[in-house]
Coordinates of C-alpha atoms and ligand atoms in Angstrom, one line a residue:
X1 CA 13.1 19.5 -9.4
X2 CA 12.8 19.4 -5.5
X3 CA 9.5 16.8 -4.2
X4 CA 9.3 16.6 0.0
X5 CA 7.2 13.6 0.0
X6 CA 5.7 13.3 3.2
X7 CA 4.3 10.1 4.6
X8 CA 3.2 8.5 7.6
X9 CA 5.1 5.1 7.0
X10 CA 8.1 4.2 4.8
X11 CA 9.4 0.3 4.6
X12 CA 11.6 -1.3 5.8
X13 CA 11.7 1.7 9.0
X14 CA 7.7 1.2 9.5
X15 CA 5.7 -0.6 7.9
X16 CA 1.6 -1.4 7.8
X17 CA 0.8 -2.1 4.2
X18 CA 1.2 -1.0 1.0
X19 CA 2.0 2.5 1.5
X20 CA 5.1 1.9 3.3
X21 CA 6.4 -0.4 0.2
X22 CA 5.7 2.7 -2.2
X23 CA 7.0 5.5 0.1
X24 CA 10.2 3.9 0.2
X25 CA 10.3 2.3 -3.8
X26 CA 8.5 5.9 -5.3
X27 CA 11.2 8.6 -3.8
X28 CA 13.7 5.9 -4.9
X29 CA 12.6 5.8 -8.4
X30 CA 12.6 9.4 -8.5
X31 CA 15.9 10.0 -6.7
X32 CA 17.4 7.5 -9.7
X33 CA 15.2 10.3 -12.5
X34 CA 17.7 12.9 -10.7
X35 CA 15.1 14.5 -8.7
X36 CA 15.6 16.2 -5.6
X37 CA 13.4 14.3 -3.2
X38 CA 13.3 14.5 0.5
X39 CA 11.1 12.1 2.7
X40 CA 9.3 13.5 6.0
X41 CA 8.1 11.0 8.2
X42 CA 6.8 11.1 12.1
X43 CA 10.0 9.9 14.6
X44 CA 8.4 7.0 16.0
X45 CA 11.0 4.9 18.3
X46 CA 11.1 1.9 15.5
X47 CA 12.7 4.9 13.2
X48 CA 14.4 7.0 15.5
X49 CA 15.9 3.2 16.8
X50 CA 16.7 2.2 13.2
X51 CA 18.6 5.4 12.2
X52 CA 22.1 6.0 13.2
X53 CA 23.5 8.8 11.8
X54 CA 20.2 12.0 12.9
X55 CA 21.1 15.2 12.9
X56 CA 19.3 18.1 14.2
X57 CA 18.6 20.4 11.6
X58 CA 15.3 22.6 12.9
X59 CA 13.9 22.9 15.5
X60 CA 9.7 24.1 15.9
X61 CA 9.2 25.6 19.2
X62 CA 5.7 26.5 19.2
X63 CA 3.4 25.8 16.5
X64 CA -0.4 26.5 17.7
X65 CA -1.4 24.2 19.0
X66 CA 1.2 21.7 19.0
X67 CA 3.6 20.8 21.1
X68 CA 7.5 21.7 20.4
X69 CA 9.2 19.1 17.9
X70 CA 12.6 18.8 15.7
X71 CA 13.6 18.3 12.6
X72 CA 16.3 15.4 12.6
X73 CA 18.1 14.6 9.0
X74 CA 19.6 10.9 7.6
X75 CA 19.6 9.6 4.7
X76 CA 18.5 6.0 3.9
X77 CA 20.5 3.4 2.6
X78 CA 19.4 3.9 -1.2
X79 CA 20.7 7.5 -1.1
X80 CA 17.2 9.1 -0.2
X81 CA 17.3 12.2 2.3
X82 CA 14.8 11.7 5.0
X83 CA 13.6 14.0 7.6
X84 CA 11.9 12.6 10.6
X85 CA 9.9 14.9 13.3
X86 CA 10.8 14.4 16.7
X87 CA 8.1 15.3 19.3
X88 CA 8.2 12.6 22.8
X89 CA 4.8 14.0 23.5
X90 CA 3.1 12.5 20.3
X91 CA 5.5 9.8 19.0
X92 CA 7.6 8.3 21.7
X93 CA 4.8 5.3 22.8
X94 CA 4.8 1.5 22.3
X95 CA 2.5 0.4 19.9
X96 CA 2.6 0.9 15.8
X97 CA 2.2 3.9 13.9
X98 CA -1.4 4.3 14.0
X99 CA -2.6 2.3 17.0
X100 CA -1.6 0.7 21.3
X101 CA -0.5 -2.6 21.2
X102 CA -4.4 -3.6 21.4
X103 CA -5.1 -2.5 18.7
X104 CA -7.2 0.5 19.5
X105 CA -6.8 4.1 17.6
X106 CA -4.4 6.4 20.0
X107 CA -7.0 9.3 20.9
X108 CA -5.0 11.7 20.0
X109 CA -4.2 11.0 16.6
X110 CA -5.7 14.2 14.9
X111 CA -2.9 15.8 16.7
X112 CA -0.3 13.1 15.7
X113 CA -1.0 14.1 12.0
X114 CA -1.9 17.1 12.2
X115 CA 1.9 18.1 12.8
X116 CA 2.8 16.3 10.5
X117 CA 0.9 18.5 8.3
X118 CA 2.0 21.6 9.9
X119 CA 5.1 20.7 9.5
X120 CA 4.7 19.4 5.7
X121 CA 3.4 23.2 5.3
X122 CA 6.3 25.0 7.1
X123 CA 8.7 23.5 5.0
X124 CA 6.6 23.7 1.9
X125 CA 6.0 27.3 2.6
X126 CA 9.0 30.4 2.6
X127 CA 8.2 30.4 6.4
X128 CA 10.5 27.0 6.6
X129 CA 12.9 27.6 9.0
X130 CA 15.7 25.4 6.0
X131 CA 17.1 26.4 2.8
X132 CA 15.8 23.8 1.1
X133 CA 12.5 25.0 -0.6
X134 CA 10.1 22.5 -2.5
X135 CA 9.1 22.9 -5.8
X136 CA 5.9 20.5 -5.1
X137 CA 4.5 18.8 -1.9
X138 CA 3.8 15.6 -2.6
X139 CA 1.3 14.5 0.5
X140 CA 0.0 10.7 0.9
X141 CA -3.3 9.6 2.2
X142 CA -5.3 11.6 5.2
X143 CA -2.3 11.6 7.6
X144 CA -1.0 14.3 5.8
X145 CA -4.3 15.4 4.4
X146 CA -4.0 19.2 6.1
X147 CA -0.7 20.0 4.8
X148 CA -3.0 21.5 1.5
X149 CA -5.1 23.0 4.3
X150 CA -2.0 25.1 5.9
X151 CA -0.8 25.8 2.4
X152 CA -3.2 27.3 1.0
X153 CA -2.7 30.7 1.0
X154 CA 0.2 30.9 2.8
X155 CA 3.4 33.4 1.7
X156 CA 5.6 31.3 -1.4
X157 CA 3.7 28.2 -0.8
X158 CA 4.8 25.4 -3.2
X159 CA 1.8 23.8 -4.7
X160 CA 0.7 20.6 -3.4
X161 CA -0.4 16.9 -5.3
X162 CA -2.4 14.6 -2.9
X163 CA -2.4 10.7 -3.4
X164 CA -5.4 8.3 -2.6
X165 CA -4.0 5.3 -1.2
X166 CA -6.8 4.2 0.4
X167 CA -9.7 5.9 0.6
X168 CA -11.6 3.7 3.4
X169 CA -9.1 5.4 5.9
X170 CA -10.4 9.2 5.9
X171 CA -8.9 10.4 9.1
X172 CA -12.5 12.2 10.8
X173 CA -12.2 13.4 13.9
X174 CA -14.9 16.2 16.2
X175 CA -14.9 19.6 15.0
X176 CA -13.2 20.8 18.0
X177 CA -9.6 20.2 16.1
X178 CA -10.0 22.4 13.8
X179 CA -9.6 25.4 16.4
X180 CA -7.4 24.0 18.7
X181 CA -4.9 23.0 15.8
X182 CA -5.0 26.8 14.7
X183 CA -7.2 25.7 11.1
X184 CA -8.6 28.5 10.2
X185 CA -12.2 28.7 11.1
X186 CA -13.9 29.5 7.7
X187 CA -12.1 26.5 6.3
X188 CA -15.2 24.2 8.5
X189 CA -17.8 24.5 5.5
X190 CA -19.1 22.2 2.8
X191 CA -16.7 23.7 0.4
X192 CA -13.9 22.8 2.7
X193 CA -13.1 20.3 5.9
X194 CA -16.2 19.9 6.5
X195 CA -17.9 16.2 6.2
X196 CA -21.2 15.3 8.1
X197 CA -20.3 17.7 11.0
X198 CA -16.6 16.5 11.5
X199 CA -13.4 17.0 10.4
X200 CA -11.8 15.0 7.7
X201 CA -8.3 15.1 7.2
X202 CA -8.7 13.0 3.4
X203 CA -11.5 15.3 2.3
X204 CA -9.3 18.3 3.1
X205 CA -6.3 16.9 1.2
X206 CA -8.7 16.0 -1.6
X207 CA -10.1 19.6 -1.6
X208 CA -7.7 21.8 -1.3
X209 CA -4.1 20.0 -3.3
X210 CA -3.7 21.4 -6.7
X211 CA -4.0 17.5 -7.8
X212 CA -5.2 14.3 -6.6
X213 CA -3.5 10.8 -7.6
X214 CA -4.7 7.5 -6.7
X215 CA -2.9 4.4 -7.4
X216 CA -4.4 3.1 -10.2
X217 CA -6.4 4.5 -13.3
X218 CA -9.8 1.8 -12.3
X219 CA -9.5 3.1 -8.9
X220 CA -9.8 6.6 -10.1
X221 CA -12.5 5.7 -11.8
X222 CA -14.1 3.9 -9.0
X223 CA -13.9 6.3 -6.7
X224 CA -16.0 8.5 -8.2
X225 CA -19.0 6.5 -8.0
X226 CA -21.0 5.4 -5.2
X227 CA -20.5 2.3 -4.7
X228 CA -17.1 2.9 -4.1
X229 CA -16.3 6.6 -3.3
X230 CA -17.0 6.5 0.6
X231 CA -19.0 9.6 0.5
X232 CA -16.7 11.6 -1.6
X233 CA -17.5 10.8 -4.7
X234 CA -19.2 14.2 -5.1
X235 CA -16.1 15.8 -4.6
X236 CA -13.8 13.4 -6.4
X237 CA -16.2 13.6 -9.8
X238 CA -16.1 17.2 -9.1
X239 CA -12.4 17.7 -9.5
X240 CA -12.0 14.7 -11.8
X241 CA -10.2 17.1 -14.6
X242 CA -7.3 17.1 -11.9
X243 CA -7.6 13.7 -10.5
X244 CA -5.2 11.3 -12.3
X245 CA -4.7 7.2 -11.6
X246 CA -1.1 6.3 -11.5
X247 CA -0.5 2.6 -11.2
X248 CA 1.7 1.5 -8.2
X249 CA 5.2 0.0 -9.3
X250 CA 7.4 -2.1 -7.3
X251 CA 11.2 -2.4 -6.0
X252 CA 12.1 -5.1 -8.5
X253 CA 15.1 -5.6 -6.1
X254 CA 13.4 -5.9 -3.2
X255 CA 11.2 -8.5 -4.7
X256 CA 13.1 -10.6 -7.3
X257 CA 13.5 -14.2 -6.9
X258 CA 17.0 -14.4 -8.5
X259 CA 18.3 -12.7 -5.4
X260 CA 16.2 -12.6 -2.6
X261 CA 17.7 -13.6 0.7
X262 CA 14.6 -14.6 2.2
X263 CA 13.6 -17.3 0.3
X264 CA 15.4 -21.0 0.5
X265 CA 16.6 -21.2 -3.4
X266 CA 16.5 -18.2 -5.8
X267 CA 15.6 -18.9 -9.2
X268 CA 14.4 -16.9 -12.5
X269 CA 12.4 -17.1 -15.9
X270 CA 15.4 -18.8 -17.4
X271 CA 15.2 -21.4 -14.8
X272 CA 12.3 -22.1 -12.2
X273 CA 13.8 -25.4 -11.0
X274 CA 14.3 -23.4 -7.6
X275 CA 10.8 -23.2 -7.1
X276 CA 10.0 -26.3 -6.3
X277 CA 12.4 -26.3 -3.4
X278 CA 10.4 -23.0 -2.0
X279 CA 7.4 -25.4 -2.4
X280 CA 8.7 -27.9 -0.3
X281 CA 10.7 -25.4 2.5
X282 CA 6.6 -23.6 2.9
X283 CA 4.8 -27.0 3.3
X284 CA 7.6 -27.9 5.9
X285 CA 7.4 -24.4 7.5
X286 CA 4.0 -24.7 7.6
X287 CA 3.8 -28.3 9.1
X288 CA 1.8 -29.7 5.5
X289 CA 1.9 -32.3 3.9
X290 CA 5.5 -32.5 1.3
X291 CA 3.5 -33.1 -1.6
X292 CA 4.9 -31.8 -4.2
X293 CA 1.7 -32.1 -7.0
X294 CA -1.1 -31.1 -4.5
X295 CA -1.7 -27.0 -5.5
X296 CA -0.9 -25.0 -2.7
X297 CA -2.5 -21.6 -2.6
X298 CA -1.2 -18.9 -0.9
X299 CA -2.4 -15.7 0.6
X300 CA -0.6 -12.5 2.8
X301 CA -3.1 -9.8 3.8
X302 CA -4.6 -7.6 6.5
X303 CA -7.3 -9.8 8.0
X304 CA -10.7 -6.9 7.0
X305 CA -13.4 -7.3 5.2
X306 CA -11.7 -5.1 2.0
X307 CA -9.2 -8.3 1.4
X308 CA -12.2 -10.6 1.0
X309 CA -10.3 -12.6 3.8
X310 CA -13.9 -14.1 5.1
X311 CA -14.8 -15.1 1.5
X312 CA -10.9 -17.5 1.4
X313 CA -12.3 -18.9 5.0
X314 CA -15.7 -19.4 3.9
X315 CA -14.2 -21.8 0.8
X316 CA -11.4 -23.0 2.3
X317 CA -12.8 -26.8 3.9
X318 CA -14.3 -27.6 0.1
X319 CA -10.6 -26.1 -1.3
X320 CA -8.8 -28.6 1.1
X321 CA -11.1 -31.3 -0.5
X322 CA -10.3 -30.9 -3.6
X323 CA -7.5 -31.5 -3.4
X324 CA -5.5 -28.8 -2.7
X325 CA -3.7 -26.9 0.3
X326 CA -3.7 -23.6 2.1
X327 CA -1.4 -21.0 3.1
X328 CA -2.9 -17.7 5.3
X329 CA -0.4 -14.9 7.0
X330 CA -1.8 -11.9 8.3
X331 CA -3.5 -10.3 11.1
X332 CA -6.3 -7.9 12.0
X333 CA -9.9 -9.3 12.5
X334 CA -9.8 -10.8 15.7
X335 CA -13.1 -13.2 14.4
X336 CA -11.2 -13.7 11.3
X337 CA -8.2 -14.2 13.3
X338 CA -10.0 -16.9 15.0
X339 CA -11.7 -18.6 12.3
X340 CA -8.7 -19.0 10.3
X341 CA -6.6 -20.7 13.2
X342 CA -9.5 -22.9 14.3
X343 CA -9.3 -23.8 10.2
X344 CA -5.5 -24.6 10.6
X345 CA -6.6 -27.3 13.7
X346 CA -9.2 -28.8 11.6
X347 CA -7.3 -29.4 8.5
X348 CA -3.7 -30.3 9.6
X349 CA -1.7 -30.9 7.2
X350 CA -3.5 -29.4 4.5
X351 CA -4.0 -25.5 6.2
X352 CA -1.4 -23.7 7.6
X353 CA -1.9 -20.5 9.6
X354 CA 0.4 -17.8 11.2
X355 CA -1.4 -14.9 12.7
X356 CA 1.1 -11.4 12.8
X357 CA 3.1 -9.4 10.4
X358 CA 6.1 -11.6 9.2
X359 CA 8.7 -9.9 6.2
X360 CA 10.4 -13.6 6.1
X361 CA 7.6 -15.5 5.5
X362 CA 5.8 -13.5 2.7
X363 CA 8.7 -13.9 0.6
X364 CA 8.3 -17.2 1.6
X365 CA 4.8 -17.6 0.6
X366 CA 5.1 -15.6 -3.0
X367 CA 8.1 -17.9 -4.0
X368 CA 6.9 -21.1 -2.1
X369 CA 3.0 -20.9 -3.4
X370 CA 1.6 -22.3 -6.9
X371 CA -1.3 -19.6 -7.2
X372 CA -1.4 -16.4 -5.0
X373 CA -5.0 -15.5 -3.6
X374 CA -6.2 -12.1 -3.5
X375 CA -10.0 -11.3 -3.9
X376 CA -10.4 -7.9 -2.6
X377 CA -14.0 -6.9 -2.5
X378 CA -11.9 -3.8 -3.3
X379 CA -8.0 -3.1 -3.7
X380 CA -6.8 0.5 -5.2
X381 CA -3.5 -1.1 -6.8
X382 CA -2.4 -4.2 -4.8
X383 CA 1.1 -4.7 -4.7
X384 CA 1.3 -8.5 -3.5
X385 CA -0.6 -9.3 -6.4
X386 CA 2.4 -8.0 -8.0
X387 CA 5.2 -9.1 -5.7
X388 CA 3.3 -12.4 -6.6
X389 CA 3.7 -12.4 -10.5
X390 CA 7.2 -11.8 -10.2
X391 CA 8.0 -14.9 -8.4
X392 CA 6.2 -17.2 -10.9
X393 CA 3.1 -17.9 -8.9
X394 CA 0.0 -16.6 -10.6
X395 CA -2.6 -14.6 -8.7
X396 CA -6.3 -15.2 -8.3
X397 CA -7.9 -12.1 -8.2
X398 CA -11.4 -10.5 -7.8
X399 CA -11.9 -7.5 -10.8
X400 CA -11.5 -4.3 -9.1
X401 CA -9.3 -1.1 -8.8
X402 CA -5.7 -1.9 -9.4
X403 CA -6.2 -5.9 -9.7
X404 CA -7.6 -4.9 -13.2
X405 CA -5.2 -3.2 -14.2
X406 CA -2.7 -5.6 -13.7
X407 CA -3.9 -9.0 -14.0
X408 CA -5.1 -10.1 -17.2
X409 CA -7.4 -13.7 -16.9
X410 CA -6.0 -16.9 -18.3
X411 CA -7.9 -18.5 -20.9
X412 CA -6.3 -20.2 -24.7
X413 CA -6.8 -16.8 -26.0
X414 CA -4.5 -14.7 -23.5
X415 CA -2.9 -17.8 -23.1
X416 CA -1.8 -17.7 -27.1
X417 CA -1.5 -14.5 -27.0
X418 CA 0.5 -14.3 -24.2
X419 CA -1.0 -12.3 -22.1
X420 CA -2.6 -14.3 -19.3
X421 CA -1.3 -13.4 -16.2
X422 CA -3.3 -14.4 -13.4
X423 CA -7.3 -15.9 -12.9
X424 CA -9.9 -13.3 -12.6
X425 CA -13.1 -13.3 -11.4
X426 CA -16.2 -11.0 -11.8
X427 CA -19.0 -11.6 -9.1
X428 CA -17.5 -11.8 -5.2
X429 CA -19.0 -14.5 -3.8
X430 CA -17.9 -18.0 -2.1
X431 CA -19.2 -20.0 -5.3
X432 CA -17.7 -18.1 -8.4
X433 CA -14.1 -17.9 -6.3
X434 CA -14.1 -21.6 -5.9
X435 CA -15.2 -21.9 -9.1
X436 CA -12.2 -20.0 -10.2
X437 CA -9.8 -21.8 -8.1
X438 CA -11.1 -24.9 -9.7
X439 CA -10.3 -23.3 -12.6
X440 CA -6.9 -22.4 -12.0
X441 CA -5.9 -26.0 -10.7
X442 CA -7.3 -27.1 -14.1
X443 CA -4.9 -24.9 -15.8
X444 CA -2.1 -25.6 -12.8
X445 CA -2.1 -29.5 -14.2
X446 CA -1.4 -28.3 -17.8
X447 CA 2.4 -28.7 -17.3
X448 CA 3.2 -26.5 -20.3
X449 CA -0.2 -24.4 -20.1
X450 CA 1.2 -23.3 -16.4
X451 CA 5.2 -22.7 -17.3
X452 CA 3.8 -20.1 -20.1
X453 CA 1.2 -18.6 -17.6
X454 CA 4.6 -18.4 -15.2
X455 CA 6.5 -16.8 -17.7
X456 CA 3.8 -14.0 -18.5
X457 CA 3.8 -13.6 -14.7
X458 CA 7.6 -12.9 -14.3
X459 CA 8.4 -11.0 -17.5
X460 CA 5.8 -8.2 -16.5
X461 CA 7.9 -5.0 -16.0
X462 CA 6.4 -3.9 -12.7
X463 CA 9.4 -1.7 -11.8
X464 CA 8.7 1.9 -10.9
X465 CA 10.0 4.1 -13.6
X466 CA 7.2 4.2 -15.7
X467 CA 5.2 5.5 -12.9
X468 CA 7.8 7.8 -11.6
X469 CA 7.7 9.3 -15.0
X470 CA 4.1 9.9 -14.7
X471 CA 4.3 11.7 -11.3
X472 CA 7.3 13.7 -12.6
X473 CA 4.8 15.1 -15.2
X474 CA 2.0 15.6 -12.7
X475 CA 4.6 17.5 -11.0
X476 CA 5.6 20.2 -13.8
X477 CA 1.6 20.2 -14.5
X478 CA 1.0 22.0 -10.9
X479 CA 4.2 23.7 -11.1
X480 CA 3.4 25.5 -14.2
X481 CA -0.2 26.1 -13.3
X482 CA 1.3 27.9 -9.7
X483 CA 3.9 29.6 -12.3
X484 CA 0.8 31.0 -14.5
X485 CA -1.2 32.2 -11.5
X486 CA 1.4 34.5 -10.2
Ligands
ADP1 P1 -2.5 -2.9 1.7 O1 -1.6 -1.8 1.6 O2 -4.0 -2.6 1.4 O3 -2.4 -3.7 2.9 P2 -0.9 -4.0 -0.5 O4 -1.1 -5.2 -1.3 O5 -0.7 -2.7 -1.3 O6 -2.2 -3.9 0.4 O7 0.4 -4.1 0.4 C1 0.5 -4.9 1.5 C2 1.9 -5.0 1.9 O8 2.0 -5.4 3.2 C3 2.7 -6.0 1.1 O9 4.1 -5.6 1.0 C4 2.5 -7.3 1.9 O10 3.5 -8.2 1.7 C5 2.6 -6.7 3.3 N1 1.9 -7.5 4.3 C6 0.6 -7.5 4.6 N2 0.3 -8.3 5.6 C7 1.5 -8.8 6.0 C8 1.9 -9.7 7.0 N3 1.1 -10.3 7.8 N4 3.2 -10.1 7.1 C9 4.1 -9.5 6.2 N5 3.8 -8.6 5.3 C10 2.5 -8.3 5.1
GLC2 C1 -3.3 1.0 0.2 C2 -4.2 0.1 -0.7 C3 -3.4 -0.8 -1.6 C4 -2.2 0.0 -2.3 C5 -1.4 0.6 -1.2 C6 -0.2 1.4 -1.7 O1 -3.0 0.4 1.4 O2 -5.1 -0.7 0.1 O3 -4.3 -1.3 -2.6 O4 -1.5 -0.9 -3.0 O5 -2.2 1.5 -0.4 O6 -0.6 2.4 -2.6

């Protein structure tokens, strides 16, 4: 089976969150089922810089409406082919993948994506200028959310599954894009790219791929609804006989505390001695106190509103009180951002802050923390939460999306049961999360209450191929369906 699984970040090359974690761990899990799977991804300097070996192997002189680009080939360190697009005009800035250094949306970002699209298309279409034809293309949130545009209908087009990472991020831009990126113009409709008068790249994907994934079955769920569906919940409930949730795994070797690199002493299930040493090495990273009893929570996250980040800071003078200390890494929010260091100077010793995006001292914080804190008002998987369980340190969660599906609460019951992995709460608000953080340092003092709890945590098997599985079968689903049409 051939997959081109195009993206618009993959980890370690770039990296903003979750979806650069799973475009690198997915098409490695698949690669290991003996699939065929190629990665395209835009040529931004921090890839083109972190590649060695690129080889031309296209070249696109002039798509409508798009600038010329190429087609340069590697292949990542896991055995993975990857493809990146090089175009100066549109990738060759400083800045990150979405955004200038302050922050701010580049303008021209419809454009950015949309050739990625295009070029998704080409080479998922018998106009691809390479040998290598897909059997499915796999797209991933609205950065490559026109690829199902230019597909449809084009000559030997492969079919096409879309995955909701995030479905906050919709990519809508003015109507003038679609003609000048040569969309077709009946496409602009309801029953199309059309949403409230602009163009959005997520509803395209979502209309026109053969099937939709998200990243967890709740979310899938969720996002049909209201409350949760950002306006196309229509449309998602609609098509919800294609629409499949797919839980996120993770790269178990990336993330494993027997081996990790990052972290001061590894350690494992069979012995967590280590852990207390990680303990120690974050408090003195972090200028707190070295006590080793006092529960120290931690927390890595975007700084937005979806992480429940302003709910931690609202809590976090009567969590110091109790007693108990406070790690925060992350950036975003420049309020937040604020609020959290000005925290950090009033309770020294007991809160430590680091503002920016830090690979290090995450590992740090999974393996150095006693309880992991993560109470998205709402998360479509969560992979920290994860990362988290792995390294012994129980996360505190809110109950939605994928933190459902993936922490189970700790009380005698799960606790006998073996089951509990993690503390869950219901209603987000400041009162039942410090409620539930007094709860968990109740449990936390229960010596052999909080090894069992640990030992749920980092038995899970969060690893991928379960999940690769699934998308392997999504992926004959639409092949046959495309087989029985024609
Ligand atoms: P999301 O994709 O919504 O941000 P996930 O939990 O799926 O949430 O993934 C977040 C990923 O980004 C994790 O790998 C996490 O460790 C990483 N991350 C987030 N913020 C930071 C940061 N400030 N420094 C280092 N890693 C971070
Ligand atoms: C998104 C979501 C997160 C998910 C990640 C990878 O960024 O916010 O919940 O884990 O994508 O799928």
């Amino acid at each position: 089976m051939r997959i081109l699984f195009a993206t618009s970040e993959v980890a370690p090359l770039i990296k903003t969150g979750g979806l650069a974690d799973v475009s690198a761990a997915l098409p490695a899990a698949l690669h290991d089922l003996q699939v065929d799977v190629r990665i395209l991804l835009p040529g931004y300097p921090q890839v083109l810089s972190a590649l060695s070996n690129l080889q031309t192997v296209a070249e696109f002189p002039a798509l409508p409406g798009f600038p010329a680009a190429r087609l340069l080939a590697d292949t990542l360190p896991n055995g993975v082919p990857l493809w990146v697009i090089e175009c100066p005009e549109l990738y060759k800035r400083g800045g990150g993948a979405y955004q200038n250094e302050a922050g701010v949306d580049w303008p021209d970002n419809a454009q950015r994506f949309g050739l990625l699209s295009r070029i998704t298309a080409l080479l998922g279409s018998a106009a691809s200028p390479l040998n290598w034809h897909p059997d499915v293309v796999h797209c991933n949130d609205w950065q490559t959310g026109l690829a199902p545009v230019y597909l449809h209908g084009a000559a030997g087009a492969a079919p096409c599954v879309m995955t909701v990472h995030n479905l906050a991020f919709q990519g809508i831009f003015p109507p003038k894009w679609v003609a000048d990126m040569g969309l077709p113009k009946e496409c602009f409709k309801l029953d199309g790219v059309e949403f409230y008068g602009s163009l959005s790249f997520m509803k395209a994907g979502l209309f026109y791929a053969d099937h939709i994934t998200t990243v967890s079955p709740a979310y899938a769920k969720e996002i049909q609804t209201e409350a949760l569906g950002f306006g196309l919940q229509g449309l998602l409930y609609q098509r919800r006989d294609v629409l499949t949730g797919i839980l996120n795994g993770i790269d178990t070797e990336e993330w494993n505390p027997a081996t990790d690199p990052r972290i001061v002493r590894t350690y494992s299930a069979y012995n967590l001695n280590g852990k207390s040493a990680n303990k120690r090495a974050l408090q003195r990273r972090m200028q707190l106190q070295l006590e080793p009893e006092t529960p120290l929570f931690g927390l890595v996250s975007r700084f937005t509103e979806q992480k429940g980040l302003d709910v931690v800071l609202e809590i976090a003078p009567q969590l110091a009180a109790l007693p108990a200390q406070l790690v925060l890494l992350g950036s975003g929010d420049e309020k937040m951002q604020h609020a959290a260091s000005q925290l950090a100077r009033d309770y020294p010793g007991q809160i430590g802050v680091q503002i920016g995006f830090n690979e290090t001292l995450s590992h740090m914080i999974e393996a150095g923390a006693d309880i992991f804190l993560m109470p998205s008002r709402f998360e479509p998987c969560g992979l920290n939460q994860l990362y988290s369980q792995r390294y012994g340190t129980p996360p505190l969660v809110h109950a939605t999306g994928g933190l459902i599906d993936t922490v189970v609460d700790c009380n005698k019951y799960t606790l006998m049961r073996g089951s509990a992995s993690g503390f869950v709460f219901k209603q987000m608000d400041a009162a039942t999360l410090l409620d539930t953080v007094v709860r968990a340092i109740e449990t936390y003092h229960d010596i052999e209450a909080w090894h069992n709890l640990q030992l749920n945590c980092m038995r899970k098997d969060s690893g991928w191929r379960r999940s690769a599985a699934a998308y392997l079968e999504i992926y004959a689903r639409v092949m046959k369906q495309r087989a029985g049409a024609a």
